[in-house]
Amino acid sequence: GDSVTQMEGPVTLSEEAFLTINCTYTATGYPSLFWYVQYPGEGLQLLLKATKADDKGSNKGFEATYRKETTSFHLEKGSVQVSDSAVYFCALKVGGAGGTSYGKLTFGQGTILTVHP
Amino acid sequence: ETGVTQTPRHLVMGMTNKKSLKCEQHLGHNAMYWYKQSAKKPLELMFVYSLEERVENNSVPSRFSPECPNSSHLFLHLHTLQPEDSALYLCASRLATGRNTEAFFGQGTRLTVV
C-alpha cells in the first residue's frame, strides 16, 4: 500500500536557521506529493505541491523537489521565522476522481517545528 | 479561512451520548472526506464521499456513521464512543474532476470522550 515516512520531531531551531524536514514515500502508482502545514488550533493548509518527477514546489520561502529516483520530497527553508512554528505533514495522492483512490491523501505522521527568537 | 467550516470546534461527550459533527463547504466541491488526527499518529482517512455517494469506508467502527445529504454538507454521527476515539476530526473537500486539484481542510472538531 501507499505510505509516507517523515523525520521524527520535534525540530527546534533558532530564527534564521536553515530547515530541512525529510520525507520519503512508497506508492503503488505515480503520486502527486504535498506538504501541508497545521498552525496551532487550526486545520491543515496546503503549503506546496509537486505533481511529477523533478518538479519543485515552492511557497512562502519553503521548497521541496519531487525526486522519483530516491522517492523523496524533502521540505527546506533557508531562513525560518518564529511564525513558521507549526506541524508539517508530507502527503501523497495517487489518482484523481475515479479509479480506486478517489483522490484520497496518505499522510506522514507530522513533524512539529518550533522556532525560537 | 479555507472555505470549509466545521462545527462544533470543541465537543466533550460521554460514552453513552449521541452527537453529530458537521462540515459545510460552498466551494463547489463534489468530494468530501473525514479524517481522524490522533496524537503522534498519521492522519487516518475514515470516509470518502464522491458525488454524494460513499465510496470508501476504511474499516471504521460502526459507532461512527457518516451522512452526506448534498454536495455541500457532510456529517459524522457519533454514538457510544470510547475514550480512544478522542481526537481531532478533520473534514476536507475538493473538486474531484481533476487529478491535481487541491484538498481544502476545515479547522477540525476537537472531540473528547469521557
CSV table of C-alpha atoms in Angstrom, one decimal:
chain,number,residue,atom,x,y,z
A,1,GLY,CA,0.0,0.0,0.0
A,2,ASP,CA,0.9,3.7,-0.1
A,3,SER,CA,2.8,5.2,2.8
A,4,VAL,CA,4.7,8.3,3.8
A,5,THR,CA,7.6,8.5,6.3
A,6,GLN,CA,8.7,11.8,7.8
A,7,MET,CA,11.6,12.5,10.0
A,8,GLU,CA,10.7,12.4,13.6
A,9,GLY,CA,10.4,15.6,15.5
A,10,PRO,CA,10.1,17.7,17.3
A,11,VAL,CA,12.5,20.1,15.5
A,12,THR,CA,13.6,23.1,17.4
A,13,LEU,CA,15.5,25.9,15.6
A,14,SER,CA,16.6,29.5,16.2
A,15,GLU,CA,15.2,32.2,14.0
A,16,GLU,CA,17.0,32.5,10.6
A,17,ALA,CA,18.3,28.9,10.8
A,18,PHE,CA,18.1,26.5,7.8
A,19,LEU,CA,15.3,24.0,7.9
A,20,THR,CA,15.1,20.5,6.4
A,21,ILE,CA,12.3,18.1,7.1
A,22,ASN,CA,12.8,14.7,5.3
A,23,CYS,CA,10.0,12.9,3.7
A,24,THR,CA,10.1,9.6,1.7
A,25,TYR,CA,7.3,7.6,0.3
A,26,THR,CA,6.2,4.4,-1.3
A,27,ALA,CA,3.3,4.4,-3.7
A,28,THR,CA,1.6,1.8,-6.0
A,29,GLY,CA,1.1,4.3,-8.8
A,30,TYR,CA,2.6,7.7,-9.8
A,31,PRO,CA,1.7,10.0,-7.0
A,32,SER,CA,1.4,13.7,-6.6
A,33,LEU,CA,3.2,15.0,-3.5
A,34,PHE,CA,2.2,17.6,-1.0
A,35,TRP,CA,3.3,19.4,2.1
A,36,TYR,CA,0.6,20.6,4.4
A,37,VAL,CA,1.0,22.9,7.5
A,38,GLN,CA,-1.1,23.0,10.6
A,39,TYR,CA,-0.8,26.0,12.8
A,40,PRO,CA,-1.9,25.8,16.4
A,41,GLY,CA,-5.6,25.3,16.8
A,42,GLU,CA,-6.1,25.2,13.0
A,43,GLY,CA,-6.8,22.7,10.3
A,44,LEU,CA,-4.4,21.8,7.6
A,45,GLN,CA,-3.4,24.2,4.8
A,46,LEU,CA,-1.7,23.3,1.6
A,47,LEU,CA,1.8,24.7,1.7
A,48,LEU,CA,3.2,23.4,-1.7
A,49,LYS,CA,2.8,20.6,-4.1
A,50,ALA,CA,4.5,18.8,-7.0
A,51,THR,CA,2.8,16.6,-9.5
A,52,LYS,CA,5.7,15.0,-11.5
A,53,ALA,CA,9.3,14.0,-11.1
A,54,ASP,CA,11.8,16.9,-10.8
A,55,ASP,CA,9.0,19.4,-10.2
A,56,LYS,CA,9.8,21.9,-7.5
A,57,GLY,CA,7.0,23.2,-5.3
A,58,SER,CA,7.5,26.5,-3.5
A,59,ASN,CA,5.6,28.9,-1.3
A,60,LYS,CA,6.4,31.3,1.5
A,61,GLY,CA,10.1,30.6,1.2
A,62,PHE,CA,9.6,26.8,1.5
A,63,GLU,CA,10.7,24.5,-1.3
A,64,ALA,CA,10.5,20.8,-2.0
A,65,THR,CA,11.6,18.8,-5.1
A,66,TYR,CA,9.9,15.7,-6.3
A,67,ARG,CA,12.8,13.1,-6.5
A,68,LYS,CA,11.5,9.9,-8.1
A,69,GLU,CA,14.8,8.1,-8.0
A,70,THR,CA,15.1,8.5,-4.2
A,71,THR,CA,11.3,8.6,-3.6
A,72,SER,CA,11.7,11.7,-1.6
A,73,PHE,CA,10.1,15.1,-1.2
A,74,HIS,CA,12.2,16.9,1.5
A,75,LEU,CA,11.0,20.3,2.7
A,76,GLU,CA,13.5,23.1,3.0
A,77,LYS,CA,13.6,26.7,4.0
A,78,GLY,CA,16.7,28.9,4.1
A,79,SER,CA,15.7,31.1,7.0
A,80,VAL,CA,12.9,30.2,9.3
A,81,GLN,CA,10.8,32.6,11.3
A,82,VAL,CA,9.0,32.3,14.6
A,83,SER,CA,5.7,32.4,12.7
A,84,ASP,CA,6.8,29.1,10.9
A,85,SER,CA,6.2,27.2,14.1
A,86,ALA,CA,3.6,24.6,13.3
A,87,VAL,CA,3.2,20.9,12.4
A,88,TYR,CA,4.2,19.9,8.9
A,89,PHE,CA,2.7,17.0,7.1
A,90,CYS,CA,4.1,15.3,4.0
A,91,ALA,CA,1.4,13.6,1.9
A,92,LEU,CA,0.8,11.8,-1.4
A,93,LYS,CA,-2.1,11.3,-3.6
A,94,VAL,CA,-2.4,8.6,-6.3
A,95,GLY,CA,-5.1,9.0,-8.9
A,96,GLY,CA,-8.0,11.5,-9.1
A,97,ALA,CA,-11.7,11.4,-9.1
A,98,GLY,CA,-12.2,7.9,-10.4
A,99,GLY,CA,-10.4,4.6,-10.0
A,100,THR,CA,-10.0,3.2,-6.6
A,101,SER,CA,-8.3,6.0,-4.8
A,102,TYR,CA,-10.9,8.9,-5.2
A,103,GLY,CA,-8.1,11.4,-4.6
A,104,LYS,CA,-7.5,10.4,-1.0
A,105,LEU,CA,-4.4,11.7,0.7
A,106,THR,CA,-2.0,9.5,2.6
A,107,PHE,CA,-0.2,11.4,5.3
A,108,GLY,CA,3.0,11.1,7.2
A,109,GLN,CA,2.9,11.3,11.0
A,110,GLY,CA,3.7,15.0,11.0
A,111,THR,CA,6.8,16.9,12.3
A,112,ILE,CA,6.5,19.6,15.0
A,113,LEU,CA,8.6,22.6,14.2
A,114,THR,CA,9.3,25.2,17.0
A,115,VAL,CA,11.3,28.3,16.1
A,116,HIS,CA,12.7,30.4,18.9
A,117,PRO,CA,13.6,34.2,18.6
B,1,GLU,CA,-10.2,30.7,6.3
B,2,THR,CA,-10.2,27.8,3.7
B,3,GLY,CA,-13.9,27.8,2.9
B,4,VAL,CA,-14.6,24.6,4.8
B,5,THR,CA,-16.4,25.1,8.1
B,6,GLN,CA,-16.7,22.6,10.8
B,7,THR,CA,-18.9,22.8,13.9
B,8,PRO,CA,-18.6,22.5,16.7
B,9,ARG,CA,-14.9,23.4,17.2
B,10,HIS,CA,-14.8,21.5,20.5
B,11,LEU,CA,-17.0,18.7,21.8
B,12,VAL,CA,-17.0,16.8,25.1
B,13,MET,CA,-19.3,13.8,25.3
B,14,GLY,CA,-19.9,10.8,27.5
B,15,MET,CA,-19.7,7.3,26.2
B,16,THR,CA,-23.5,6.9,26.1
B,17,ASN,CA,-24.2,10.2,24.3
B,18,LYS,CA,-25.2,10.7,20.7
B,19,LYS,CA,-23.7,13.7,18.9
B,20,SER,CA,-23.0,14.8,15.4
B,21,LEU,CA,-20.2,16.7,13.7
B,22,LYS,CA,-21.0,19.0,10.8
B,23,CYS,CA,-18.9,20.1,7.8
B,24,GLU,CA,-20.0,22.6,5.3
B,25,GLN,CA,-18.4,24.0,2.1
B,26,HIS,CA,-19.7,26.3,-0.6
B,27,LEU,CA,-16.6,26.0,-2.9
B,28,GLY,CA,-18.4,23.9,-5.5
B,29,HIS,CA,-16.5,20.8,-4.5
B,30,ASN,CA,-18.0,17.4,-5.1
B,31,ALA,CA,-15.8,15.1,-3.0
B,32,MET,CA,-15.7,15.3,0.8
B,33,TYR,CA,-13.6,13.4,3.3
B,34,TRP,CA,-13.5,12.7,7.1
B,35,TYR,CA,-10.0,12.3,8.6
B,36,LYS,CA,-9.1,11.4,12.2
B,37,GLN,CA,-6.0,13.0,13.7
B,38,SER,CA,-4.7,11.4,16.9
B,39,ALA,CA,-1.6,12.4,18.8
B,40,LYS,CA,1.6,11.0,17.4
B,41,LYS,CA,-0.1,9.1,14.6
B,42,PRO,CA,-0.6,9.9,10.9
B,43,LEU,CA,-3.9,11.3,9.8
B,44,GLU,CA,-6.2,8.4,9.2
B,45,LEU,CA,-8.7,8.6,6.4
B,46,MET,CA,-12.1,7.5,7.6
B,47,PHE,CA,-14.7,8.1,4.9
B,48,VAL,CA,-14.8,9.4,1.3
B,49,TYR,CA,-17.9,10.7,-0.4
B,50,SER,CA,-17.8,11.4,-4.1
B,51,LEU,CA,-20.8,13.0,-5.8
B,52,GLU,CA,-22.8,12.3,-2.5
B,53,GLU,CA,-22.1,8.6,-2.6
B,54,ARG,CA,-19.9,6.9,0.0
B,55,VAL,CA,-17.1,5.4,-2.0
B,56,GLU,CA,-14.7,4.4,0.8
B,57,ASN,CA,-15.0,3.3,4.4
B,58,ASN,CA,-11.7,2.5,5.9
B,59,SER,CA,-12.7,-0.2,8.4
B,60,VAL,CA,-14.2,2.4,10.7
B,61,PRO,CA,-16.2,1.1,13.6
B,62,SER,CA,-20.0,1.4,13.2
B,63,ARG,CA,-20.2,3.8,16.2
B,64,PHE,CA,-19.1,6.4,13.5
B,65,SER,CA,-21.8,6.9,10.9
B,66,PRO,CA,-21.3,9.5,8.1
B,67,GLU,CA,-24.0,11.2,6.1
B,68,CYS,CA,-23.8,13.4,3.0
B,69,PRO,CA,-27.2,14.8,2.3
B,70,ASN,CA,-25.9,17.0,-0.5
B,71,SER,CA,-22.6,18.1,-2.0
B,72,SER,CA,-22.2,21.0,0.4
B,73,HIS,CA,-22.7,19.2,3.7
B,74,LEU,CA,-21.1,16.3,5.5
B,75,PHE,CA,-22.0,14.9,8.9
B,76,LEU,CA,-20.4,12.4,11.2
B,77,HIS,CA,-22.9,10.9,13.7
B,78,LEU,CA,-21.3,9.6,16.8
B,79,HIS,CA,-22.8,7.1,19.4
B,80,THR,CA,-21.4,5.0,22.2
B,81,LEU,CA,-17.9,6.2,21.6
B,82,GLN,CA,-14.8,5.0,23.6
B,83,PRO,CA,-12.2,7.2,25.2
B,84,GLU,CA,-9.7,6.2,22.5
B,85,ASP,CA,-11.9,7.9,20.0
B,86,SER,CA,-10.8,11.3,21.5
B,87,ALA,CA,-9.1,13.1,18.6
B,88,LEU,CA,-9.2,15.9,16.2
B,89,TYR,CA,-11.7,15.1,13.4
B,90,LEU,CA,-10.9,16.9,10.2
B,91,CYS,CA,-13.2,17.4,7.2
B,92,ALA,CA,-11.8,18.1,3.7
B,93,SER,CA,-13.3,18.8,0.3
B,94,ARG,CA,-12.0,19.0,-3.3
B,95,LEU,CA,-13.2,19.2,-6.8
B,96,ALA,CA,-13.0,15.6,-7.9
B,97,THR,CA,-12.9,16.1,-11.6
B,98,GLY,CA,-9.2,16.9,-11.9
B,99,ARG,CA,-6.2,14.8,-10.9
B,100,ASN,CA,-4.3,17.6,-9.2
B,101,THR,CA,-7.0,19.6,-7.6
B,102,GLU,CA,-6.2,20.7,-4.0
B,103,ALA,CA,-8.0,19.4,-0.9
B,104,PHE,CA,-9.2,22.1,1.5
B,105,PHE,CA,-9.4,21.3,5.1
B,106,GLY,CA,-11.7,22.6,7.9
B,107,GLN,CA,-10.3,23.7,11.2
B,108,GLY,CA,-11.4,20.4,12.8
B,109,THR,CA,-13.6,19.4,15.8
B,110,ARG,CA,-11.6,18.5,18.9
B,111,LEU,CA,-13.5,15.6,20.4
B,112,THR,CA,-13.0,14.4,24.0
B,113,VAL,CA,-14.8,11.3,25.1
B,114,VAL,CA,-15.1,10.9,28.9
